[in-house]
Short mmCIF file of C-alpha atoms in Angstrom, two decimals:
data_model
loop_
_atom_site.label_atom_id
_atom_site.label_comp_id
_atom_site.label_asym_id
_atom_site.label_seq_id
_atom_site.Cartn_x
_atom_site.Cartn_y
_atom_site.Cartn_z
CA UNK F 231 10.28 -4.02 -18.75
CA UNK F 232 10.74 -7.74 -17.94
CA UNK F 233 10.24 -6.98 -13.92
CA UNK F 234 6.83 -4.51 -15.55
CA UNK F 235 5.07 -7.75 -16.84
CA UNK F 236 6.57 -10.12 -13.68
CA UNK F 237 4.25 -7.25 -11.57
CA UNK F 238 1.46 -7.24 -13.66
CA UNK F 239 1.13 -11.09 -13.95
CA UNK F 240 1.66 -11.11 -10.53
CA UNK F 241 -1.36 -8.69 -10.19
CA UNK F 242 -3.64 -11.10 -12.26
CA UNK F 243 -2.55 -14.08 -9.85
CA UNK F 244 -3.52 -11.79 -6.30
CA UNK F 245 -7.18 -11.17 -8.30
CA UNK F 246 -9.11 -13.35 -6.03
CA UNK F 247 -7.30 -11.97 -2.85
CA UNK F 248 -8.86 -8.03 -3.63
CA UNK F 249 -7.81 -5.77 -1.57
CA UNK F 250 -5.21 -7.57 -0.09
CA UNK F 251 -1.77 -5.13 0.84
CA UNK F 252 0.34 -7.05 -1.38
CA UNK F 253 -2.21 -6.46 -4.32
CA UNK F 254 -1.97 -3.14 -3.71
CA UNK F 255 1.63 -3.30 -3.50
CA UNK F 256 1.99 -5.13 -6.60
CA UNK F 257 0.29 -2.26 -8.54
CA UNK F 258 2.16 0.55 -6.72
CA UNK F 259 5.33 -0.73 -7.75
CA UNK F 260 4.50 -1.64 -11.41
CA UNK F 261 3.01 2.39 -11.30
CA UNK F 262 6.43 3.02 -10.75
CA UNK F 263 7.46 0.65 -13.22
CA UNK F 264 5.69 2.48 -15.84
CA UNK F 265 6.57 5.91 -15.27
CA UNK F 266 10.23 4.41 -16.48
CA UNK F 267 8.68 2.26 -19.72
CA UNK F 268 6.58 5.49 -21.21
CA UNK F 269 3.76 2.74 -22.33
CA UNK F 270 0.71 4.29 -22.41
CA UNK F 271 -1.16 1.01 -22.42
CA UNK F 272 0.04 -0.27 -19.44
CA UNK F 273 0.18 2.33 -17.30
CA UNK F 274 -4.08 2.60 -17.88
CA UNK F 275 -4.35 -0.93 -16.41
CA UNK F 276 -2.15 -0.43 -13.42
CA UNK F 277 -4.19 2.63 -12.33
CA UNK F 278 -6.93 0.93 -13.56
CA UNK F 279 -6.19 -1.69 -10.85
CA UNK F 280 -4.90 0.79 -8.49
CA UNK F 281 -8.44 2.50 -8.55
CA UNK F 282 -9.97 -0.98 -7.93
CA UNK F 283 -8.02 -1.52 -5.22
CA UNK F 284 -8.85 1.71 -3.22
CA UNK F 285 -12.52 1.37 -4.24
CA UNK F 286 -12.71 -1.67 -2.72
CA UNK F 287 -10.96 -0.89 0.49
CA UNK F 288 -13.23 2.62 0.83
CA UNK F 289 -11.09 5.07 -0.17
CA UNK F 290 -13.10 6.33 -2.64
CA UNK F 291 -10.88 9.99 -2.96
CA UNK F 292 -8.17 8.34 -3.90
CA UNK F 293 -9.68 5.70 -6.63
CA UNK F 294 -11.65 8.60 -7.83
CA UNK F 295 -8.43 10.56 -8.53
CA UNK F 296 -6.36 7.62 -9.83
CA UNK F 297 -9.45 6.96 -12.32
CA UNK F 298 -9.75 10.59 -13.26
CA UNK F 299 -5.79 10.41 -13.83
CA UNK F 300 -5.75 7.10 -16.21
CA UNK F 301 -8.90 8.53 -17.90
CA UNK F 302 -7.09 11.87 -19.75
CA UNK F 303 -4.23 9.30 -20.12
CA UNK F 304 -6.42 7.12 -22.22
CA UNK F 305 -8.31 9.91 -24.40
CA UNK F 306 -4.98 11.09 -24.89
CA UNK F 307 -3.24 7.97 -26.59
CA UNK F 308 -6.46 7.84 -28.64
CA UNK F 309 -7.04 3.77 -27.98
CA UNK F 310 -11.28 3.71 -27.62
CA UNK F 311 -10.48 0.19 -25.51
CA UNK F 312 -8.27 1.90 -23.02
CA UNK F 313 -10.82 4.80 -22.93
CA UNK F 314 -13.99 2.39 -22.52
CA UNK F 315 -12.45 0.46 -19.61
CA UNK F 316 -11.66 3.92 -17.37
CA UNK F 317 -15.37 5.22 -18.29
CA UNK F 318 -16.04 1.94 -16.40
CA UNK F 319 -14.33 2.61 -13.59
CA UNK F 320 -15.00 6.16 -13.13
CA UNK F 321 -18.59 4.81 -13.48
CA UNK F 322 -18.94 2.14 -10.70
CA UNK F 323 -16.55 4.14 -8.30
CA UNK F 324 -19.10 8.11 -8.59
CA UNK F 325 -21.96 5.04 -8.35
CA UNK F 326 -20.60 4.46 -4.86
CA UNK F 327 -20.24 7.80 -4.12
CA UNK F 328 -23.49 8.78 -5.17
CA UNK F 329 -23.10 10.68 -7.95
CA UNK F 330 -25.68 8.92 -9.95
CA UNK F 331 -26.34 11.17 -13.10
CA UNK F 332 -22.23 11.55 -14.03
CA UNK F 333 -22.24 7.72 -13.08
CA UNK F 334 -24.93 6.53 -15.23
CA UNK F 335 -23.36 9.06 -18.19
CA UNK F 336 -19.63 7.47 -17.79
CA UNK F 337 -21.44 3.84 -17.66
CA UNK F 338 -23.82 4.66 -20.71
CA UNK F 339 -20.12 5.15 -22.85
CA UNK F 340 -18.87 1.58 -22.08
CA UNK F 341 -22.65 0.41 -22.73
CA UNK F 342 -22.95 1.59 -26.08
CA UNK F 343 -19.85 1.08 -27.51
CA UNK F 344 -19.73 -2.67 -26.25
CA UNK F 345 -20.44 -4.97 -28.94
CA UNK F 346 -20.50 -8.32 -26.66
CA UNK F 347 -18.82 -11.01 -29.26
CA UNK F 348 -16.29 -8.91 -30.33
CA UNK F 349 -15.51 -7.25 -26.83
CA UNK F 350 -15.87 -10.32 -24.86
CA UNK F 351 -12.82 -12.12 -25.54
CA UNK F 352 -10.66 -8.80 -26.03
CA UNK F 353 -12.12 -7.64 -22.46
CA UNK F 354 -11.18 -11.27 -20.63
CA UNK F 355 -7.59 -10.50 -22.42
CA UNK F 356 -7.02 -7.46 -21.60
CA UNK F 357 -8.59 -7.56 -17.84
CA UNK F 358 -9.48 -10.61 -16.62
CA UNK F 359 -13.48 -9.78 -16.61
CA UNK F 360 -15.80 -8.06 -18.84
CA UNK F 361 -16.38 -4.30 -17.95
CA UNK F 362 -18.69 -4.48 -21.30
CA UNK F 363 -21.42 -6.48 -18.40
CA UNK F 364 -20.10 -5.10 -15.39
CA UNK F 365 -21.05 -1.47 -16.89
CA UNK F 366 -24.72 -2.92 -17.13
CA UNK F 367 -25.19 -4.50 -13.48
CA UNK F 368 -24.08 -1.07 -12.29
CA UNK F 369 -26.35 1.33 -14.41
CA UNK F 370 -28.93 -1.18 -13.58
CA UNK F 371 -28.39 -0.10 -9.76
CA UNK F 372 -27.99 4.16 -10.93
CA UNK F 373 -31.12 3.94 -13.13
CA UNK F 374 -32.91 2.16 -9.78
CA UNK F 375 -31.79 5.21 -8.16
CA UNK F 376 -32.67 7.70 -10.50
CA UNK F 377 -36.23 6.52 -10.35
CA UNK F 378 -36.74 3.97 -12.86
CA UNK F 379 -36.85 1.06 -11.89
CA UNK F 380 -38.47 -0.88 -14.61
CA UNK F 381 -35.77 -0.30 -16.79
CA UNK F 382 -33.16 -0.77 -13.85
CA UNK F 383 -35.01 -4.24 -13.85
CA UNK F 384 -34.44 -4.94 -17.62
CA UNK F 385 -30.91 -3.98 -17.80
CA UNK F 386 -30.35 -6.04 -14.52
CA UNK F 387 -31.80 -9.27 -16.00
CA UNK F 388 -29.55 -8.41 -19.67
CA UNK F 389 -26.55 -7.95 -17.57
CA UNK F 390 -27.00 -11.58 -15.89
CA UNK F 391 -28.22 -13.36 -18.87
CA UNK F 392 -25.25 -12.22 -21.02
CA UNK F 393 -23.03 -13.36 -18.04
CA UNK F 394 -24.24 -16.18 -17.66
CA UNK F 395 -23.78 -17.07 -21.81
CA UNK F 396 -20.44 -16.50 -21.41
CA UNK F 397 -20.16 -18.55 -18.44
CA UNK F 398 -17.06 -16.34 -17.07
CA UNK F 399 -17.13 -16.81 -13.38
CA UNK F 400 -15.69 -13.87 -12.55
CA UNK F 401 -17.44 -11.83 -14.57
CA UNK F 402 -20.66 -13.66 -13.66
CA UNK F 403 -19.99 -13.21 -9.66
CA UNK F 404 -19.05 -9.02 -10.23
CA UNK F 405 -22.67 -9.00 -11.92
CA UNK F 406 -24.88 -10.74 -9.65
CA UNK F 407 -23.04 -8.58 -6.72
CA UNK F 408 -24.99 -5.78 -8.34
CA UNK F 409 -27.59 -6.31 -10.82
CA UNK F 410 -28.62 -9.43 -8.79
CA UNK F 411 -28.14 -8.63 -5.09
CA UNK F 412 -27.90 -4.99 -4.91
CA UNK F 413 -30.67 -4.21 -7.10
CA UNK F 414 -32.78 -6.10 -5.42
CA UNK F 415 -32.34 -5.57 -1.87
CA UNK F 416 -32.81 -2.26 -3.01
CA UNK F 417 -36.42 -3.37 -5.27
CA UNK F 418 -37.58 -5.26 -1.47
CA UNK F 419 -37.26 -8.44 -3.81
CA UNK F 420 -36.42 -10.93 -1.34
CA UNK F 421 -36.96 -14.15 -3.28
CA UNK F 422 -34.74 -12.63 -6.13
CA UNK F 423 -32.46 -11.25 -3.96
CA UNK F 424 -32.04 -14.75 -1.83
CA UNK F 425 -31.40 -16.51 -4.94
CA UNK F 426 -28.89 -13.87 -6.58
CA UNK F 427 -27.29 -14.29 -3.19
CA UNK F 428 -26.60 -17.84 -3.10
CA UNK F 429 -25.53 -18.01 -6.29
CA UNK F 430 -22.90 -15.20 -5.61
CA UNK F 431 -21.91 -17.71 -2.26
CA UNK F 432 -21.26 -20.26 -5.06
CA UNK F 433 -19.48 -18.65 -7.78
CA UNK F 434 -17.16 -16.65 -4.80
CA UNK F 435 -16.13 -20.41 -3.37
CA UNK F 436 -15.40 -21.59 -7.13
CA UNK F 437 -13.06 -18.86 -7.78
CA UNK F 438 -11.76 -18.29 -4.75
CA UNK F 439 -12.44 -14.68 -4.33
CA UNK F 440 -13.33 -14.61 -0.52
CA UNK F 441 -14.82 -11.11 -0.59
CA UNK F 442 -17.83 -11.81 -2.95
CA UNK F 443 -18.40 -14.53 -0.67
CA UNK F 444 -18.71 -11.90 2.67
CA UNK F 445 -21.10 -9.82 0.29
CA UNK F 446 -23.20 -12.71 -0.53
CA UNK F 447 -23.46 -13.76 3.00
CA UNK F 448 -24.67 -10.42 3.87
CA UNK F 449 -27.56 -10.52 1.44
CA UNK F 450 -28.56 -14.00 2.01
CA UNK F 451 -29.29 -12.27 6.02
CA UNK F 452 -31.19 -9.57 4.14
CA UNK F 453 -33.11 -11.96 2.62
CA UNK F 454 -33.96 -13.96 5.32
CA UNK F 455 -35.05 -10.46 7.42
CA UNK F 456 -37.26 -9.51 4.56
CA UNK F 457 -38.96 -12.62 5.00
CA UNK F 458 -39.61 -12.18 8.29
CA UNK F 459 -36.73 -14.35 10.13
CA UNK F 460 -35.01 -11.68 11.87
CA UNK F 461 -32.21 -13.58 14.40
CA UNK F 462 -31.13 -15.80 11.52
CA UNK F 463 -30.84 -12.98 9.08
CA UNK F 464 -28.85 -10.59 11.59
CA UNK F 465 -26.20 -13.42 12.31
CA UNK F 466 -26.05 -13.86 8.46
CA UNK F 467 -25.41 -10.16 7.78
CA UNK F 468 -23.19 -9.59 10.77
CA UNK F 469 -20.89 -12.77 10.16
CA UNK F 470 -20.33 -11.51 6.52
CA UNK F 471 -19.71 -7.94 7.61
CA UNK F 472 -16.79 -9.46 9.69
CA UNK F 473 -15.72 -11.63 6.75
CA UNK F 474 -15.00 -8.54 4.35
CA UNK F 475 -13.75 -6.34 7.02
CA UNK F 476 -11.32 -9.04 7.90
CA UNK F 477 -9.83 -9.40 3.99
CA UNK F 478 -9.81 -5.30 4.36
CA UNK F 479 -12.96 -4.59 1.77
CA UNK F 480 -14.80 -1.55 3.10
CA UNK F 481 -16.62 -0.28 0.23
CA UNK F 482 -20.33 -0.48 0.71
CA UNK F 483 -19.98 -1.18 4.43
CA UNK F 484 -22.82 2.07 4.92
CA UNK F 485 -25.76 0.30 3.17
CA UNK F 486 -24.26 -3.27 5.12
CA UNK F 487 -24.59 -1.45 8.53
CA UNK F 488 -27.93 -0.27 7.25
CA UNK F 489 -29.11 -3.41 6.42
CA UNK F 490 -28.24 -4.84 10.20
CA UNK F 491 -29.74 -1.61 11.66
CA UNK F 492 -32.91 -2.18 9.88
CA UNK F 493 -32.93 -6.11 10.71
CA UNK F 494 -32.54 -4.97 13.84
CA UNK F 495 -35.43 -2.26 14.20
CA UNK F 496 -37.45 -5.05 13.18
CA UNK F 497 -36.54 -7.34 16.20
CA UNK F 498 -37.07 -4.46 18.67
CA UNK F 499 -33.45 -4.11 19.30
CA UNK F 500 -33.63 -0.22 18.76
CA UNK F 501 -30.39 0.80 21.17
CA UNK F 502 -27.79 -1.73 18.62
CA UNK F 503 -29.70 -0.62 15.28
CA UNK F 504 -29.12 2.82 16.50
CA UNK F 505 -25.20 2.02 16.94
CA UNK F 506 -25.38 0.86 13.78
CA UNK F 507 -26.89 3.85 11.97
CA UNK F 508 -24.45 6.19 13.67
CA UNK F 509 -21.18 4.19 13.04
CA UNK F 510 -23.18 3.97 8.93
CA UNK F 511 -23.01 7.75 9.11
CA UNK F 512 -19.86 8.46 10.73
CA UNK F 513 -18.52 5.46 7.69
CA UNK F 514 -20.09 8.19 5.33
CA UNK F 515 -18.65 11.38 6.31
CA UNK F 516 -15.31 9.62 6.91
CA UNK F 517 -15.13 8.03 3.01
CA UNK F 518 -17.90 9.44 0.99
CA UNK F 519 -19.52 6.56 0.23
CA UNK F 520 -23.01 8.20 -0.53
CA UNK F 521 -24.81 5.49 -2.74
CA UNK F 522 -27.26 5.16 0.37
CA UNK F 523 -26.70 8.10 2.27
CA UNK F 524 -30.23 8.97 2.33
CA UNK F 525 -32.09 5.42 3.09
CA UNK F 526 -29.54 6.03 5.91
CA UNK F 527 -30.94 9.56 7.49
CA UNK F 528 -34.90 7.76 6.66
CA UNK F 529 -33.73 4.66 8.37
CA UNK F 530 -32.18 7.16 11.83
CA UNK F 531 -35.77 8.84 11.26
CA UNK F 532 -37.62 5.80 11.98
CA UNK F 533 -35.43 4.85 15.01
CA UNK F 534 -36.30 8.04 16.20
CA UNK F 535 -39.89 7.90 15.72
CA UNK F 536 -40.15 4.78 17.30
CA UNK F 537 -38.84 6.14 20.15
CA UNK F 538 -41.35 8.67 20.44
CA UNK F 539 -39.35 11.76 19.47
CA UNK F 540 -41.14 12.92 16.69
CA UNK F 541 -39.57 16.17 16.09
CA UNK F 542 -35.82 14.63 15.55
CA UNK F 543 -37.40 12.21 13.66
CA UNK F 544 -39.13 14.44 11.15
CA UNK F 545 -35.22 16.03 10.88
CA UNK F 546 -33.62 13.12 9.90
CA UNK F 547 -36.19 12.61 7.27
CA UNK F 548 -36.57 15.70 6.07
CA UNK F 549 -32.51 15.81 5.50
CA UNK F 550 -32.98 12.57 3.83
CA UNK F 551 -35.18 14.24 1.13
CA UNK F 552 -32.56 17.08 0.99
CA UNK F 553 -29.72 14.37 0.20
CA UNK F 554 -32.18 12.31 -2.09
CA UNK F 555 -33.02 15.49 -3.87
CA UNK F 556 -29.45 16.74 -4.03
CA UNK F 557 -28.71 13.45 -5.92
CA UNK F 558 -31.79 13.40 -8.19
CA UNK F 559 -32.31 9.96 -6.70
CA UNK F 560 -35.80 9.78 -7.01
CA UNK F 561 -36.66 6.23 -5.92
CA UNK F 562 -34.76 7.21 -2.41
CA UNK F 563 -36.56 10.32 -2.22
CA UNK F 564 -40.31 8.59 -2.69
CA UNK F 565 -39.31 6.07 0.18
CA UNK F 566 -38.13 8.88 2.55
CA UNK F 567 -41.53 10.46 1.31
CA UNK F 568 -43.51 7.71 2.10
CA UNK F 569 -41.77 7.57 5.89
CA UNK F 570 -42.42 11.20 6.21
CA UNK F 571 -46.39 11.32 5.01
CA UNK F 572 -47.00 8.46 7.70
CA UNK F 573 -45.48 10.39 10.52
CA UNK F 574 -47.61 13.22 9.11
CA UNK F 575 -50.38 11.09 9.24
CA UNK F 576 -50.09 10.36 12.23
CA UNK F 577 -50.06 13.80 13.58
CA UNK F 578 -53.16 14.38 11.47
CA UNK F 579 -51.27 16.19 9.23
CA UNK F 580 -53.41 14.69 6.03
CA UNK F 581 -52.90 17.60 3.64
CA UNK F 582 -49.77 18.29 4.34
CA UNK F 583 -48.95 14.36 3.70
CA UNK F 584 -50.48 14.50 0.50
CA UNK F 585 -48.85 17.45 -0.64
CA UNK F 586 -45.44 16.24 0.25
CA UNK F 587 -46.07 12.66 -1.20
CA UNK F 588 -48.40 13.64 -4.38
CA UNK F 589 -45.52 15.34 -6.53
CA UNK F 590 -43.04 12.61 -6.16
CA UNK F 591 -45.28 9.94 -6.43
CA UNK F 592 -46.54 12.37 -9.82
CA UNK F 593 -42.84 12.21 -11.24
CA UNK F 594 -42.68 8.50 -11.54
CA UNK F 595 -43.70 7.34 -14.90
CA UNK F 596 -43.16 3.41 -14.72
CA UNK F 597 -42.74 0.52 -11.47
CA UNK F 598 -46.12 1.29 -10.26
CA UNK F 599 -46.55 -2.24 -9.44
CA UNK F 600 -43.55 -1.77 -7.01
CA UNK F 601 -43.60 -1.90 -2.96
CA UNK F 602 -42.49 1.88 -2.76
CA UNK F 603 -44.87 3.23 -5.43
CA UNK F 604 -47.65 0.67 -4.09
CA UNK F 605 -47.38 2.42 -0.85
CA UNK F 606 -47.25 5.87 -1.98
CA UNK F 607 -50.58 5.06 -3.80
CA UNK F 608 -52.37 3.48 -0.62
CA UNK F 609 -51.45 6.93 1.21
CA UNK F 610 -52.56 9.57 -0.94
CA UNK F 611 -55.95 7.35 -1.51
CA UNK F 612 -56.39 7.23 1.90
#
């Protein structure tokens, strides 16, 4: 028991070094620890950590089964606290595997049983951050996905504000990772996104948790490709790609390499997006990181079509509709629509456009003052 809580504070002290080995280490043995100690309690966080620390690293199997695992451990001891904080980490980990409809459910439980004063301080006790406003920032992302993305907007902004009031770096830095910078790279929001950005930069130097600070490099290049300064923003993403791969954090390296291979569509280098598109894909089927799986087929669509071969083009977006579809992720499915209708278009292929784009853009019931929806508009008008 007294080499148990050695581990575990030693666990606390790696935080800002996720996923180093000897974090993962730490965990592993106090797993072991636990199976000796028969404490319920415990042995939720150390999975709960465990999980973490695959997530992070991409190996989303086994964090899914370790959170899966500490989940029937909590409902079985009965403790709602213990139960709320593995809802949140099976919710952020099927986020990233792109399971958004059993994400958003598991991240819904930890939303409405969070009462912030009372959970705040227990949370910060307990784990070090608040899962009560990290649950937020990541439903704020699933409800993007799942097509609505004015309240994906107004949970976003909640999540930050309440961060920010509790003035909780850590906690502050996991929510503008995702309700600031994810959410709106994902929106096309690249003033928002630039400042959610360098604020993450910030907080991640404060604390000393070097891997934030590779993800908010990588959206500051976004950012700076959106608005139009394509060199500068691919060093930007490329240099904080190397940062996180370097500290061994994997997870969400897909959308990063589809973020470069988009910045670099847009500066005409077509042969090194493509590279970075296939090694995106090959990330995917390797890991199942899925969260962007589609944008990813839409973006190898557009490569292709600017390359004049129409017909492989129209079959990497047409399996992008398939995946988008598959996940119910509407807001991915209307952009791969909108790609689609244009190369339509441009075949002459008017009614056939329409009738593709029409229904989707139909479903949508709020965000019409959006890019995607914008643009869906302007092509059925036309």
């Amino acid at each position: 028991e007294q080499e148990l809580d050695l581990q575990l504070s030693l666990g606390m002290a790696w935080m800002g070094d996720i996923p180093s080995p000897e974090w993962g280490k730490t965990y592993a043995r106090a797993r072991e620890l636990c199976q000796h100690t028969e404490k319920t309690a415990q042995l939720c966080h150390v999975l709960g950590h465990l999980a973490i620390y695959h997530y992070v690293r991409g190996e989303y199997q086994q964090a899914r089964a370790i959170a899966e695992e500490a989940l029937t451990l909590a409902q079985e001891s009965q403790d709602p606290v213990l139960e709320i904080l593995e809802h949140w980490h099976l919710g952020f980990i099927l986020f990233g595997i792109g399971e958004f409809i059993s994400a958003h459910a598991h991240l819904q439980k930890v939303i409405s049983f969070y009462e912030p004063q009372k959970h705040h301080p227990q949370f910060l006790r307990l784990w070090g951050s608040d899962p009560g406003v990290s649950a937020q920032a990541y439903d704020a992302c699933c409800l993007w996905c799942l097509g609505y993305p004015d309240q994906a907007a107004q949970v976003g902004l909640r999540a930050i504000a309440l961060a920010d009031d509790f003035d909780h770096a850590f906690t502050l830095a996991d929510v503008e990772a995702f309700a600031g910078c994810l959410l709106n790279e994902m929106r096309r929001d690249a003033p928002a996104l630039k400042i959610s950005a360098e604020k993450l930069i910030h907080l991640s130097q404060a604390i000393g948790f070097l891997t934030w600070f590779g993800t908010g490099t990588c959206y500051v290049g976004e950012a700076l490709v959106i608005d139009g300064q394509y060199g500068e923003g691919i060093a930007w993403i490329q240099r904080g790609k190397s940062f996180r791969l370097d500290r061994g954090a994997r997870c969400y390296l897909s959308g990063t390499l589809g973020l470069l291979a988009e910045a670099q569509k847009e500066a005409n280098s077509l042969a090194e997006g493509l590279i970075a598109i296939s090694e995106a894909l090959a990330f995917v089927e390797e890991t199942g990181e899925r969260h962007q799986e589609a944008e990813l087929y839409r973006l190898q669509g557009t490569f292709l079509q600017a390359q004049g071969k129409r017909d492989e083009a129209e079959a990497s977006l047409r399996r992008a509709i398939e995946t988008a579809r598959n996940q119910q992720a509407k807001s991915w499915e209307l952009r791969t629509a909108i790609s689609l209708a244009r190369l339509w278009q441009k075949q002459g292929k008017l009614d056939e456009a329409k009738q593709l784009l029409a229904p989707i853009y139909g479903w949508f019931t709020e965000g019409f003052d959006t890019p995607d929806l914008n643009a869906a508009r302007e092509l059925l008008q036309t």
